[in-house]
mmCIF file of C-alpha atoms and ligand atoms in Angstrom:
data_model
loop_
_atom_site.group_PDB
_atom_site.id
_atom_site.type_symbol
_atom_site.label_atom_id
_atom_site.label_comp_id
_atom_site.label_asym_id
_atom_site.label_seq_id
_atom_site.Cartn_x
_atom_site.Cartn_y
_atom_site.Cartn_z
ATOM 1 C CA UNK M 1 -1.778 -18.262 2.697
ATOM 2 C CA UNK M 2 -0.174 -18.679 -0.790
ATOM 3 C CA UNK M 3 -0.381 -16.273 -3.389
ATOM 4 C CA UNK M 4 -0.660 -19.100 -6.214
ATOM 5 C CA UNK M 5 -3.584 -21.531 -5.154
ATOM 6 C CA UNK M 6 -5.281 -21.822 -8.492
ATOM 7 C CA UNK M 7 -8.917 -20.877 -7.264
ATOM 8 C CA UNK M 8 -8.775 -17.218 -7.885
ATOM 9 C CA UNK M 9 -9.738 -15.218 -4.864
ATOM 10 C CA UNK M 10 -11.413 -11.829 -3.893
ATOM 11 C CA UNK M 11 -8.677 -9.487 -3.053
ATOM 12 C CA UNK M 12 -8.724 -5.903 -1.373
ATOM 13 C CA UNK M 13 -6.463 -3.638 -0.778
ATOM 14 C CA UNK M 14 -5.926 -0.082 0.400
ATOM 15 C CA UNK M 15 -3.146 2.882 0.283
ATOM 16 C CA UNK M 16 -3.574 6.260 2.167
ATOM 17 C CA UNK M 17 -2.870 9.065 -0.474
ATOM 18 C CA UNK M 18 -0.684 10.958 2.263
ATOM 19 C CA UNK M 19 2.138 11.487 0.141
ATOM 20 C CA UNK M 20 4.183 10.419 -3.132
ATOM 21 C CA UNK M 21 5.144 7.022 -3.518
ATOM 22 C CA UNK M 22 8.936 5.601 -3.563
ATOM 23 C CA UNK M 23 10.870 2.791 -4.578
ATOM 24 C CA UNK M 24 10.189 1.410 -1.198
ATOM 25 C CA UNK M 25 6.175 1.082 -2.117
ATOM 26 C CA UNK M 26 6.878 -0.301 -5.550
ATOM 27 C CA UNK M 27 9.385 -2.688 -4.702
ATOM 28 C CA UNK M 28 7.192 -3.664 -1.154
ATOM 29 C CA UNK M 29 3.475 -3.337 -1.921
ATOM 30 C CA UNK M 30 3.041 -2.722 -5.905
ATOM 31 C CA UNK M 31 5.066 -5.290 -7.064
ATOM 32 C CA UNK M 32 2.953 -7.657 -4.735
ATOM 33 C CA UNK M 33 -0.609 -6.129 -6.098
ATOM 34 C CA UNK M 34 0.824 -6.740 -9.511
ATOM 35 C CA UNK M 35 1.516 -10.438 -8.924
ATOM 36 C CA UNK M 36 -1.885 -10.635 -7.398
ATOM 37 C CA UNK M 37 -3.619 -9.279 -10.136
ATOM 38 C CA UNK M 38 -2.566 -11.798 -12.657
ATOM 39 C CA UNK M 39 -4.325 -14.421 -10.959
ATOM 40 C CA UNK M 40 -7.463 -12.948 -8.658
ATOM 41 C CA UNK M 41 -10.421 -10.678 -8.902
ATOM 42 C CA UNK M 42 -8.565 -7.380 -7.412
ATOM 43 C CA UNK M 43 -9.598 -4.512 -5.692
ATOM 44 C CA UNK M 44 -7.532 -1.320 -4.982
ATOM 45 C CA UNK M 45 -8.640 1.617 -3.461
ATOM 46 C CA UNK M 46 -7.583 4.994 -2.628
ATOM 47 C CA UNK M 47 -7.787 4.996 1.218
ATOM 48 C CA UNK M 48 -9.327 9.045 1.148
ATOM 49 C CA UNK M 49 -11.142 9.048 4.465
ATOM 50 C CA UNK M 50 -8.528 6.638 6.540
ATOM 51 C CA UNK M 51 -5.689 9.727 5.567
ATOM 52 C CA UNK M 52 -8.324 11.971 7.421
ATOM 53 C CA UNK M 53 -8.182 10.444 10.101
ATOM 54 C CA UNK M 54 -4.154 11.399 11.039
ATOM 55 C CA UNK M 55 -4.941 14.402 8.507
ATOM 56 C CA UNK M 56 -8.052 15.872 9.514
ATOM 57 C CA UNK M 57 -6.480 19.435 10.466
ATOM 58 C CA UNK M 58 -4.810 19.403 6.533
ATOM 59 C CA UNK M 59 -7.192 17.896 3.962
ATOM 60 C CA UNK M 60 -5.138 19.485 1.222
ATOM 61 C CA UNK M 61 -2.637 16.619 1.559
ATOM 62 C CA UNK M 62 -5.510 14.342 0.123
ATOM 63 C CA UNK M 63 -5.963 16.508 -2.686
ATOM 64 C CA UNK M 64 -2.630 16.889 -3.476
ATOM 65 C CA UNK M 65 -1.528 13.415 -3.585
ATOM 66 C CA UNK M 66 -4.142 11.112 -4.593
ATOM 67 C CA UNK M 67 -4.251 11.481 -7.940
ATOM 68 C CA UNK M 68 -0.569 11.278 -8.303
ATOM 69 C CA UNK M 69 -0.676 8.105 -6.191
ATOM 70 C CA UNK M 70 -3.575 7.130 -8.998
ATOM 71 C CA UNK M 71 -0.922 7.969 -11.571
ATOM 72 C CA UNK M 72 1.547 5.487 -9.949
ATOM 73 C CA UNK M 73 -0.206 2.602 -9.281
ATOM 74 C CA UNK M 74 -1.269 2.761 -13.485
ATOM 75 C CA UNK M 75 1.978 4.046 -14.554
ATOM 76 C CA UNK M 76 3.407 0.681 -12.973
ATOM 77 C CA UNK M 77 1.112 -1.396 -14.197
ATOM 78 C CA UNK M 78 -2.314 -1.962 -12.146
ATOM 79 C CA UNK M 79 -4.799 -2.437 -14.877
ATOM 80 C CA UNK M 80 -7.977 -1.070 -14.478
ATOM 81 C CA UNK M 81 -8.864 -4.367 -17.153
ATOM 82 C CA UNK M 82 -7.906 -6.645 -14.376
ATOM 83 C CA UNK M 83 -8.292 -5.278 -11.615
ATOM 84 C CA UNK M 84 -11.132 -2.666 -10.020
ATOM 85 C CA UNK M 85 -9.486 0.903 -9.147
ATOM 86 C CA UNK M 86 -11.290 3.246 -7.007
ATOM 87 C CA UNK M 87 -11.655 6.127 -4.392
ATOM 88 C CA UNK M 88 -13.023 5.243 -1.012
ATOM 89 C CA UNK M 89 -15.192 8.335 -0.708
ATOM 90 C CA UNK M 90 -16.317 7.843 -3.775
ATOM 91 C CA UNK M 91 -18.559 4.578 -2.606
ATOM 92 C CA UNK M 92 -20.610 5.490 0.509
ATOM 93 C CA UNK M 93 -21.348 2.725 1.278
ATOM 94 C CA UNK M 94 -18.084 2.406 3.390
ATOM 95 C CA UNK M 95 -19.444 4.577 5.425
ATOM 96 C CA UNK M 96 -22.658 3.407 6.145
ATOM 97 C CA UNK M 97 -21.599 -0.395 6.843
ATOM 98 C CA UNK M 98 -18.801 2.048 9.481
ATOM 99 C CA UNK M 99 -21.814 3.046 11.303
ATOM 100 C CA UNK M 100 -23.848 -0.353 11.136
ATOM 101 C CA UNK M 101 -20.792 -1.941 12.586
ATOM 102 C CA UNK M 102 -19.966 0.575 14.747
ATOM 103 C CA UNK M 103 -22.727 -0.420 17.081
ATOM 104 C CA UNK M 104 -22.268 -4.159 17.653
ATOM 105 C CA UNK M 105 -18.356 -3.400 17.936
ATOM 106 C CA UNK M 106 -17.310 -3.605 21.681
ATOM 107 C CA UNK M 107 -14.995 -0.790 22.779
ATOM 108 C CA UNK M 108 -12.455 -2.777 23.908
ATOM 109 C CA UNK M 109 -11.859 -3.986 20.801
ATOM 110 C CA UNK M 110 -10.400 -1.186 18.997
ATOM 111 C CA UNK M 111 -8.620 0.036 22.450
ATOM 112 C CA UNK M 112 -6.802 -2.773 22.325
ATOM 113 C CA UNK M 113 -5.643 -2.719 18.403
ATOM 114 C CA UNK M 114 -1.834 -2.248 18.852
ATOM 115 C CA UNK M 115 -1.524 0.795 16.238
ATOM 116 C CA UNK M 116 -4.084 3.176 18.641
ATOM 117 C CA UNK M 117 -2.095 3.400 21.338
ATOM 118 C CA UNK M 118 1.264 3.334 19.156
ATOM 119 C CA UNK M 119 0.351 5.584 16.830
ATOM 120 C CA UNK M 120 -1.421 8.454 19.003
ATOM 121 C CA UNK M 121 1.995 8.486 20.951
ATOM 122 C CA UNK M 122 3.982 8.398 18.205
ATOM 123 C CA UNK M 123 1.976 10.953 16.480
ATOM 124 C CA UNK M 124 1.839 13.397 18.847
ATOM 125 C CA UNK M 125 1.645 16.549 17.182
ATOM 126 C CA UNK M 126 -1.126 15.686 15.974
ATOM 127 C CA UNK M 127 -4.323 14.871 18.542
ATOM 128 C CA UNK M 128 -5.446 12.132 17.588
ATOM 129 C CA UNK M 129 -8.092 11.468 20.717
ATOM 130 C CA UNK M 130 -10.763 11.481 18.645
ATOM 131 C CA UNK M 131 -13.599 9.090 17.897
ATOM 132 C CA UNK M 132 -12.847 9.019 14.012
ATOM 133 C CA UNK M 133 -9.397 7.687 15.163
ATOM 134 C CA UNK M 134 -10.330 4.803 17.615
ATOM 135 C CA UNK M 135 -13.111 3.873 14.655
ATOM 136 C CA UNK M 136 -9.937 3.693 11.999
ATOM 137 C CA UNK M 137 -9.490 -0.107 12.102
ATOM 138 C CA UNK M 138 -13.542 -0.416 11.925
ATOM 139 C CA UNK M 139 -13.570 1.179 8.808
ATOM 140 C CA UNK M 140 -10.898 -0.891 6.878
ATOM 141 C CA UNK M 141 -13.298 -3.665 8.541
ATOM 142 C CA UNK M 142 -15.983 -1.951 6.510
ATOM 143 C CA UNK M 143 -13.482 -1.674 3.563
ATOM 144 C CA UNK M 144 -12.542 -5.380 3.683
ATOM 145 C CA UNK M 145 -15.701 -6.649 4.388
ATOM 146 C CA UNK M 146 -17.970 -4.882 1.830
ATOM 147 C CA UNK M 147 -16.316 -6.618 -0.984
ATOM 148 C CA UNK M 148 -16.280 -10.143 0.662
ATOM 149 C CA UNK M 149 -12.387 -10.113 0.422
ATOM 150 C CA UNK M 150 -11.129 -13.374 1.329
ATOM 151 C CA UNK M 151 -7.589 -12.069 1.183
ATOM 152 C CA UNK M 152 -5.602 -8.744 1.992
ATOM 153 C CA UNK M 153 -2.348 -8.168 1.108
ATOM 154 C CA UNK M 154 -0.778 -6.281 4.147
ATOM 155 C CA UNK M 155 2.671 -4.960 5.596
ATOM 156 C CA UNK M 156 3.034 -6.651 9.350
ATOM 157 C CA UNK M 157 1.740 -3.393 10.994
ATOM 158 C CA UNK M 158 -1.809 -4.094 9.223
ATOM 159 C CA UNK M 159 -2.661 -8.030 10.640
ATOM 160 C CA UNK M 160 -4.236 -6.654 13.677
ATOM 161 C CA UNK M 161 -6.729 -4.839 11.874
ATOM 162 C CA UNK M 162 -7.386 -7.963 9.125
ATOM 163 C CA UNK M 163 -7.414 -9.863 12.565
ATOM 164 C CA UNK M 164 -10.058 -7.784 13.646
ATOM 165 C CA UNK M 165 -12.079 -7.713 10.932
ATOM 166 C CA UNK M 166 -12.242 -11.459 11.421
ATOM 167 C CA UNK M 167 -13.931 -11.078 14.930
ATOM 168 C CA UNK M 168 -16.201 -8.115 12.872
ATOM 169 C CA UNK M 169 -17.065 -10.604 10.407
ATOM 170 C CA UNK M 170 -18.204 -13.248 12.702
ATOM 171 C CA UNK M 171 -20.092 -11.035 14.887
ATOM 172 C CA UNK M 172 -21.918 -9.885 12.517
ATOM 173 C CA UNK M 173 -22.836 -13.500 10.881
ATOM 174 C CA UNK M 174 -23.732 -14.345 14.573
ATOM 175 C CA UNK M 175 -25.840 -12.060 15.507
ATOM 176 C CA UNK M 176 -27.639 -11.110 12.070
ATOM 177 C CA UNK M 177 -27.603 -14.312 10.325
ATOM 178 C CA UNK M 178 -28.774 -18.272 10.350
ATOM 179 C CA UNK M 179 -25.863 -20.597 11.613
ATOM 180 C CA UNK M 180 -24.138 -21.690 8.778
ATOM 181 C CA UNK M 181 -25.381 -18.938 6.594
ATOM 182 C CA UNK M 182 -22.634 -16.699 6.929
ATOM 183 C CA UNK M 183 -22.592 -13.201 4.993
ATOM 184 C CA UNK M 184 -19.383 -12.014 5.450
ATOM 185 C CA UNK M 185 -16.511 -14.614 4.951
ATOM 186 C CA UNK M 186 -13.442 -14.263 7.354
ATOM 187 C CA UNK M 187 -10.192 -12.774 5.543
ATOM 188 C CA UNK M 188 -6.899 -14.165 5.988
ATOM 189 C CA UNK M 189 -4.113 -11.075 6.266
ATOM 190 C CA UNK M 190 -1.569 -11.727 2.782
ATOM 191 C CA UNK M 191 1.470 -11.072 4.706
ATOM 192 C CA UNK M 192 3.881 -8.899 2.261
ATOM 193 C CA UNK M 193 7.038 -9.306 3.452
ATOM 194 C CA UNK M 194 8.869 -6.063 4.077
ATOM 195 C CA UNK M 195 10.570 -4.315 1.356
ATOM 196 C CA UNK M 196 14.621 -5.122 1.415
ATOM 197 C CA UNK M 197 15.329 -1.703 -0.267
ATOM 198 C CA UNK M 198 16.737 0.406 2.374
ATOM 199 C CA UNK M 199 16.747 4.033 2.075
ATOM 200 C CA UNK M 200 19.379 6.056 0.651
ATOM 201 C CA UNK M 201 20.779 6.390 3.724
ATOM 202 C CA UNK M 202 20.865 2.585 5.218
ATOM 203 C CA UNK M 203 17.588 3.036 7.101
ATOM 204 C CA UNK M 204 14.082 2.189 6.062
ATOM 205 C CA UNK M 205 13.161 4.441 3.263
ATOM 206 C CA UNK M 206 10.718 6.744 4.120
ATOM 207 C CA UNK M 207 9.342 10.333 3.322
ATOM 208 C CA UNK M 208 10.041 11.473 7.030
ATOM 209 C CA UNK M 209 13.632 10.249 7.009
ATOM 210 C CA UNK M 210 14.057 12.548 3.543
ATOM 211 C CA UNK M 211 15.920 9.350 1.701
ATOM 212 C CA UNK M 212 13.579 8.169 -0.831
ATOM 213 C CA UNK M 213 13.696 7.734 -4.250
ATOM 214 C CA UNK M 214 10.245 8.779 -5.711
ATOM 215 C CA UNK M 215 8.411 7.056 -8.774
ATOM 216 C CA UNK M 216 7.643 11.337 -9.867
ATOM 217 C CA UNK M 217 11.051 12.280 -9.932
ATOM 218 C CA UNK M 218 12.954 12.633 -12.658
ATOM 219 C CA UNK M 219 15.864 10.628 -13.963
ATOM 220 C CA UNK M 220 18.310 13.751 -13.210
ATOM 221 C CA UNK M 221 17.133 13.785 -9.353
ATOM 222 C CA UNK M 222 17.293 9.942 -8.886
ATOM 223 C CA UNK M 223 21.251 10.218 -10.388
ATOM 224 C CA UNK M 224 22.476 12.775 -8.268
ATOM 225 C CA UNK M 225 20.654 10.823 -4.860
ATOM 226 C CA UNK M 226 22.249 7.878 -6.055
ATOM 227 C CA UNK M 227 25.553 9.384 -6.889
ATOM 228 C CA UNK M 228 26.248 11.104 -3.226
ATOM 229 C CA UNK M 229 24.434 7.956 -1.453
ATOM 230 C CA UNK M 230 27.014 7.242 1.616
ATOM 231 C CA UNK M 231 29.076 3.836 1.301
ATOM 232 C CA UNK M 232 31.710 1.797 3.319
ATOM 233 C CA UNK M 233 32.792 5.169 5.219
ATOM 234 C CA UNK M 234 36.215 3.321 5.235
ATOM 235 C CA UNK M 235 36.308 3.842 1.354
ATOM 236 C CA UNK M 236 37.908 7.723 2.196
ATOM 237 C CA UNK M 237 40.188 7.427 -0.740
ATOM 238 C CA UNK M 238 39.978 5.420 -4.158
ATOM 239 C CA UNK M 239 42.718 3.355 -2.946
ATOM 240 C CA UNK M 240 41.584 2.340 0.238
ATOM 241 C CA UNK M 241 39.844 -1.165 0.201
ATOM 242 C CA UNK M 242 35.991 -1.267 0.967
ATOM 243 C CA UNK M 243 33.542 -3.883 3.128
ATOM 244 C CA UNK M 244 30.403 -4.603 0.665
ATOM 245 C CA UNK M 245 28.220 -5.530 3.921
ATOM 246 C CA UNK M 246 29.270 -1.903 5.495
ATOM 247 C CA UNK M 247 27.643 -0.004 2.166
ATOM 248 C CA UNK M 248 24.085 0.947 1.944
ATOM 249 C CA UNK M 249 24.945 1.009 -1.966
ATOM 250 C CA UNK M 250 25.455 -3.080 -1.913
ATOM 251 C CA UNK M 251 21.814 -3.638 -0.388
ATOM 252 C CA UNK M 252 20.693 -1.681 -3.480
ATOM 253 C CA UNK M 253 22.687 -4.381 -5.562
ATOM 254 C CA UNK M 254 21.376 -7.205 -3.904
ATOM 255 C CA UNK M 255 18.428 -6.682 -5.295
ATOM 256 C CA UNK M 256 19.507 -5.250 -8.603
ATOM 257 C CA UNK M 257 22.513 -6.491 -9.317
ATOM 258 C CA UNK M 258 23.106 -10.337 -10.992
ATOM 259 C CA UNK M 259 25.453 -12.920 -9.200
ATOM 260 C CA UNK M 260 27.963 -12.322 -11.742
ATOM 261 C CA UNK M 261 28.249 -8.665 -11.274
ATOM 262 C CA UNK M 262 27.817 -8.753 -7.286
ATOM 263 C CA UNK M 263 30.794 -11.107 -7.315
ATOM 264 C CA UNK M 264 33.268 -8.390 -9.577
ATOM 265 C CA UNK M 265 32.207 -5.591 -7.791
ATOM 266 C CA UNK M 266 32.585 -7.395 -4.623
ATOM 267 C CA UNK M 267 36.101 -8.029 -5.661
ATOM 268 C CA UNK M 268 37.056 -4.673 -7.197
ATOM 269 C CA UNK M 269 35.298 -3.085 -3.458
ATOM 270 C CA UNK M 270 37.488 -5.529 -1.516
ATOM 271 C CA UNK M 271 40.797 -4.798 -3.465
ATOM 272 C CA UNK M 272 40.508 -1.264 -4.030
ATOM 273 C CA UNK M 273 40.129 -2.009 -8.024
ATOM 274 C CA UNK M 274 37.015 -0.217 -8.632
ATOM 275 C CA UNK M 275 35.809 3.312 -6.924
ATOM 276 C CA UNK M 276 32.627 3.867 -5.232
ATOM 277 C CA UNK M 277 31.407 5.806 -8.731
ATOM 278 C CA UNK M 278 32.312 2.607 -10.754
ATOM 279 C CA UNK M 279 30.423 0.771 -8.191
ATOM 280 C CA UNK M 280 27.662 2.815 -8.076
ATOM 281 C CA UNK M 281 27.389 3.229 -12.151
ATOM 282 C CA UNK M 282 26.362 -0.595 -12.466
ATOM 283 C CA UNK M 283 23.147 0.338 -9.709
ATOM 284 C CA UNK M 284 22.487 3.239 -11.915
ATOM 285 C CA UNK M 285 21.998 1.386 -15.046
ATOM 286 C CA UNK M 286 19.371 -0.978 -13.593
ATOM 287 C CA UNK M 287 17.621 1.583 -11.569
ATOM 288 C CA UNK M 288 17.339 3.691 -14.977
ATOM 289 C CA UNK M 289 16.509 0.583 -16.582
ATOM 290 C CA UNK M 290 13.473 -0.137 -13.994
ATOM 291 C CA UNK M 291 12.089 3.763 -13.969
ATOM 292 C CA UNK M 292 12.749 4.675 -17.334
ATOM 293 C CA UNK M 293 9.484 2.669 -18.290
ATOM 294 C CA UNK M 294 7.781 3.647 -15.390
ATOM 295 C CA UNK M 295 8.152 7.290 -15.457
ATOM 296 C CA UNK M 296 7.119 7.584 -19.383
ATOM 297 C CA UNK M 297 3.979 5.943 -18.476
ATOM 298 C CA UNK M 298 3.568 8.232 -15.739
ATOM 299 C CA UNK M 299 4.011 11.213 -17.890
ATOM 300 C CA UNK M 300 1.526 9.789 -20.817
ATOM 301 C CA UNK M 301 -1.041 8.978 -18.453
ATOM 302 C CA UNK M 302 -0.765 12.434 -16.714
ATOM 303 C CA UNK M 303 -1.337 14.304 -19.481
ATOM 304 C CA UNK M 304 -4.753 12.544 -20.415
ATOM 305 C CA UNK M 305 -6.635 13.968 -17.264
ATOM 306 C CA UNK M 306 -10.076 12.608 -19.122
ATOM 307 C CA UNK M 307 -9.083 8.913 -19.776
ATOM 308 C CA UNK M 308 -7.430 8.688 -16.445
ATOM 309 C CA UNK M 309 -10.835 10.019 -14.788
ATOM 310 C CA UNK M 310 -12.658 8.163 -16.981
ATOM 311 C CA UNK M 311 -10.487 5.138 -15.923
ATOM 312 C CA UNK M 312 -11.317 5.935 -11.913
ATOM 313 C CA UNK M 313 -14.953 7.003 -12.965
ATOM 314 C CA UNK M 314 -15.354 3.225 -13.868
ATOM 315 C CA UNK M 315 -14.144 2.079 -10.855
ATOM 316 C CA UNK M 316 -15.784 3.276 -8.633
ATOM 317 C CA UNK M 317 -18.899 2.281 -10.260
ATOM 318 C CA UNK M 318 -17.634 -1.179 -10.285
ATOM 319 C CA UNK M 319 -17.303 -0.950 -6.887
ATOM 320 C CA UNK M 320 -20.482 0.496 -6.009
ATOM 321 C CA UNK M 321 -22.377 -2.162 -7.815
ATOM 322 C CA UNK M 322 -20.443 -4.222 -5.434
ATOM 323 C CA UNK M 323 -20.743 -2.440 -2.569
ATOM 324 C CA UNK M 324 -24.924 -2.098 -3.214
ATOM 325 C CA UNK M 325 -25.267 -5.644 -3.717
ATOM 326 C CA UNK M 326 -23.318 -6.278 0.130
ATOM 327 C CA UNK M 327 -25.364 -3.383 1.479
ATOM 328 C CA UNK M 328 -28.686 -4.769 0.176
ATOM 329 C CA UNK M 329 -27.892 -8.153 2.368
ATOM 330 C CA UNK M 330 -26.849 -6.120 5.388
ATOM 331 C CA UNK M 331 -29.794 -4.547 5.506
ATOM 332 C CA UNK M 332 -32.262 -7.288 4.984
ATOM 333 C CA UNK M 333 -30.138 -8.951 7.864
ATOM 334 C CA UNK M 334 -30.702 -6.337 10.040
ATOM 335 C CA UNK M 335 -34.596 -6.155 9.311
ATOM 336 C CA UNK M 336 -34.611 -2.632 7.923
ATOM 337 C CA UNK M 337 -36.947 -3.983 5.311
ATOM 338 C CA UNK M 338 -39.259 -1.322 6.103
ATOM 339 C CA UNK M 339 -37.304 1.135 3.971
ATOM 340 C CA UNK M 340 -39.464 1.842 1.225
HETATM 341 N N1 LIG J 1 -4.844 1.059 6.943
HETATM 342 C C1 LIG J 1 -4.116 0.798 5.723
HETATM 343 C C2 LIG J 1 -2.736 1.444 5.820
HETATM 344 O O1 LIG J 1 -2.543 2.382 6.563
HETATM 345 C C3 LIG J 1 -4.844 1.314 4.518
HETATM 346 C C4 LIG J 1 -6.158 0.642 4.366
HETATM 347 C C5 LIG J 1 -7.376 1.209 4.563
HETATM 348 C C6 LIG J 1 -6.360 -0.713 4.002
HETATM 349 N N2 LIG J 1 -8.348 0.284 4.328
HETATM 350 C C7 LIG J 1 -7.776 -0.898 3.987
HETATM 351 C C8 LIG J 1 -5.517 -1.773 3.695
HETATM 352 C C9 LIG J 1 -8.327 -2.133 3.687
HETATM 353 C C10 LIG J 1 -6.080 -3.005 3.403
HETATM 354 C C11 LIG J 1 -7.468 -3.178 3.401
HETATM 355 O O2 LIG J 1 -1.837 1.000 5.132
HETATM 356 FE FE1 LIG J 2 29.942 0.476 -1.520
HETATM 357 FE FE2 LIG J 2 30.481 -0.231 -3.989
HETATM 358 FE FE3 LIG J 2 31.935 1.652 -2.781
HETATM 359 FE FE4 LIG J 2 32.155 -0.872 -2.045
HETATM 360 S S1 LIG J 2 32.683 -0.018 -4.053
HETATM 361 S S2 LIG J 2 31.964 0.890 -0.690
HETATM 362 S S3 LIG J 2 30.078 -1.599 -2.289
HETATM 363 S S4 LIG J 2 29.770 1.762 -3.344
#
């Protein structure tokens, strides 16, 4: 689906607060939720209860990182004005449509979601053989489906579950409502393409491979990651000529760097006329020059704890009033009229 039809559409998204976000995030997911918001009615939501269900034994992780995460997402530029901002635990409702799904959702459904059995094996230090877990991809259902999303941005790892909400959605319209009087409309997955930023270390950047660059960190930490980031390990001495497509630092300047400047550098690697610090000195300019911003916002929204909870406050009343008005028609279609 394209990101610029010109009928705006209803948008949801969600982020587990399981840890602090990293270039990788902003240059994969945020930078995609800020294009988004410029043109349709937005929702992003702190994902509280889907981090308990990997994190159940250590709730403090929620605690810890979820308002930082908050921080990030305003810091680089999701506007509460634009788009609605809010905690998942803090609507209810998510929970009850859970449980009104949960019964009309065959078994074999979420046993055969590819992340269960991935992710329990995967994850095995932690036990995930629990009921909460199998339920996981029923509640971003829920998620999805309470605001009448037509769209959700996702990484690749995520279609299943906007796949299954699909089926979710349809089962529900068949068996609670008139043909061709559908409540729930069927989502299409947004497919974010994967971030190209690599870790510092050539891999995909991520917290458990320790070589991130975080959005929190300060300008001093980012320098010093950047400055001892491996390159062409054939570069042992400043005179000894470099390959660009052997350095982790030259995926960094792909998507920093202009034409112009890939080309010198490219040269001055190739030739021995430039050292790895040269090199690496044009990167750190545009990094700085992409943070910088990023990181005073984060430090002038931090420090006014009331407007930033009065900025989340709002939210999630915005998305309660959302979430009632969904939950009103899901009961009427399942008859419990009788609740006085
Ligand atoms: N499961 C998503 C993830 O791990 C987070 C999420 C929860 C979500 N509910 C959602 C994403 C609803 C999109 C829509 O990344
Ligand atoms: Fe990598 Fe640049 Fe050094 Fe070449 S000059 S090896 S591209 S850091």
């Amino acid at each position: 689906m394209s990101h610029s039809t010109n009928k705006p559409l209803r948008v949801l998204s969600g982020m587990r607060p399981t840890g602090r976000l990293h270039l990788g995030h902003y240059k994969g997911v945020l930078q995609n939720w800020l294009q988004l918001q410029e043109q349709h009615q937005c929702f992003f939501f702190a994902a509280d209860w889907h981090a308990l269900t990997t994190d159940y034994a250590n709730p403090a992780i929620v605690k810890q990182t979820i308002w930082d995460m908050l921080i990030d997402w305003l810091a680089v530029g999701i506007d509460p004005e634009k788009s609605v901002i809010f905690i998942q635990s803090a609507v209810p409702e998510h929970a009850e449509l859970h449980l009104l799904f949960s019964f009309m959702t065959p078994l074999s459904w979420l046993e055969r979601v590819p992340t269960y059995k991935d992710q329990i094996s995967e994850l095995r230090e932690k036990d995930l053989g629990t009921y909460g877990f199998l339920g996981y991809p029923l509640l971003q259902s829920a998620d999805i489906l309470m605001y009448l999303a037509d769209a959700v941005p996702v990484g690749e790892d995520q279609v299943p579950h906007v796949e299954l909400t699909r089926e979710i959605a349809r089962r529900f319209n068949h068996l609670y409502r008139e043909p061709g009087q559908p409540l729930f409309p069927e989502p299409q997955p947004l497919l974010m393409p994967a971030s190209k930023l690599p870790g510092l270390d050539g891999r995909k950047m991520s917290k458990s491979y320790g070589n991130t660059i975080e959005l929190a960190e300060t300008w001093k930490v980012t320098e010093k990651k950047i400055k001892t980031m491996p390159t062409d390990p054939a570069r042992i001495r400043r005179t000894d000529a470099g390959t660009p497509e052997l350095c982790p630092v030259w995926d960094y300047h792909k998507i920093y760097s202009s034409e112009e400047e890939r080309k010198e550098l490219d040269q001055g690697c190739r030739n021995a006329g430039i050292g790895c610090l040269d090199c690496k000195k044009v990167l750190l300019q545009h990094i700085e020059e992409e943070l910088q911003p990023i990181r005073d916002r984060r430090v002038a929204i931090a420090a006014r704890e009331d407007d930033l909870r009065d900025i989340i406050r709002k939210g999630n009343e915005q998305a309660r009033l959302q979430a009632g008005r969904t939950m009103e028609k899901v009961r009427k279609a399942l008859q419990m009229g009788y609740r006085v």
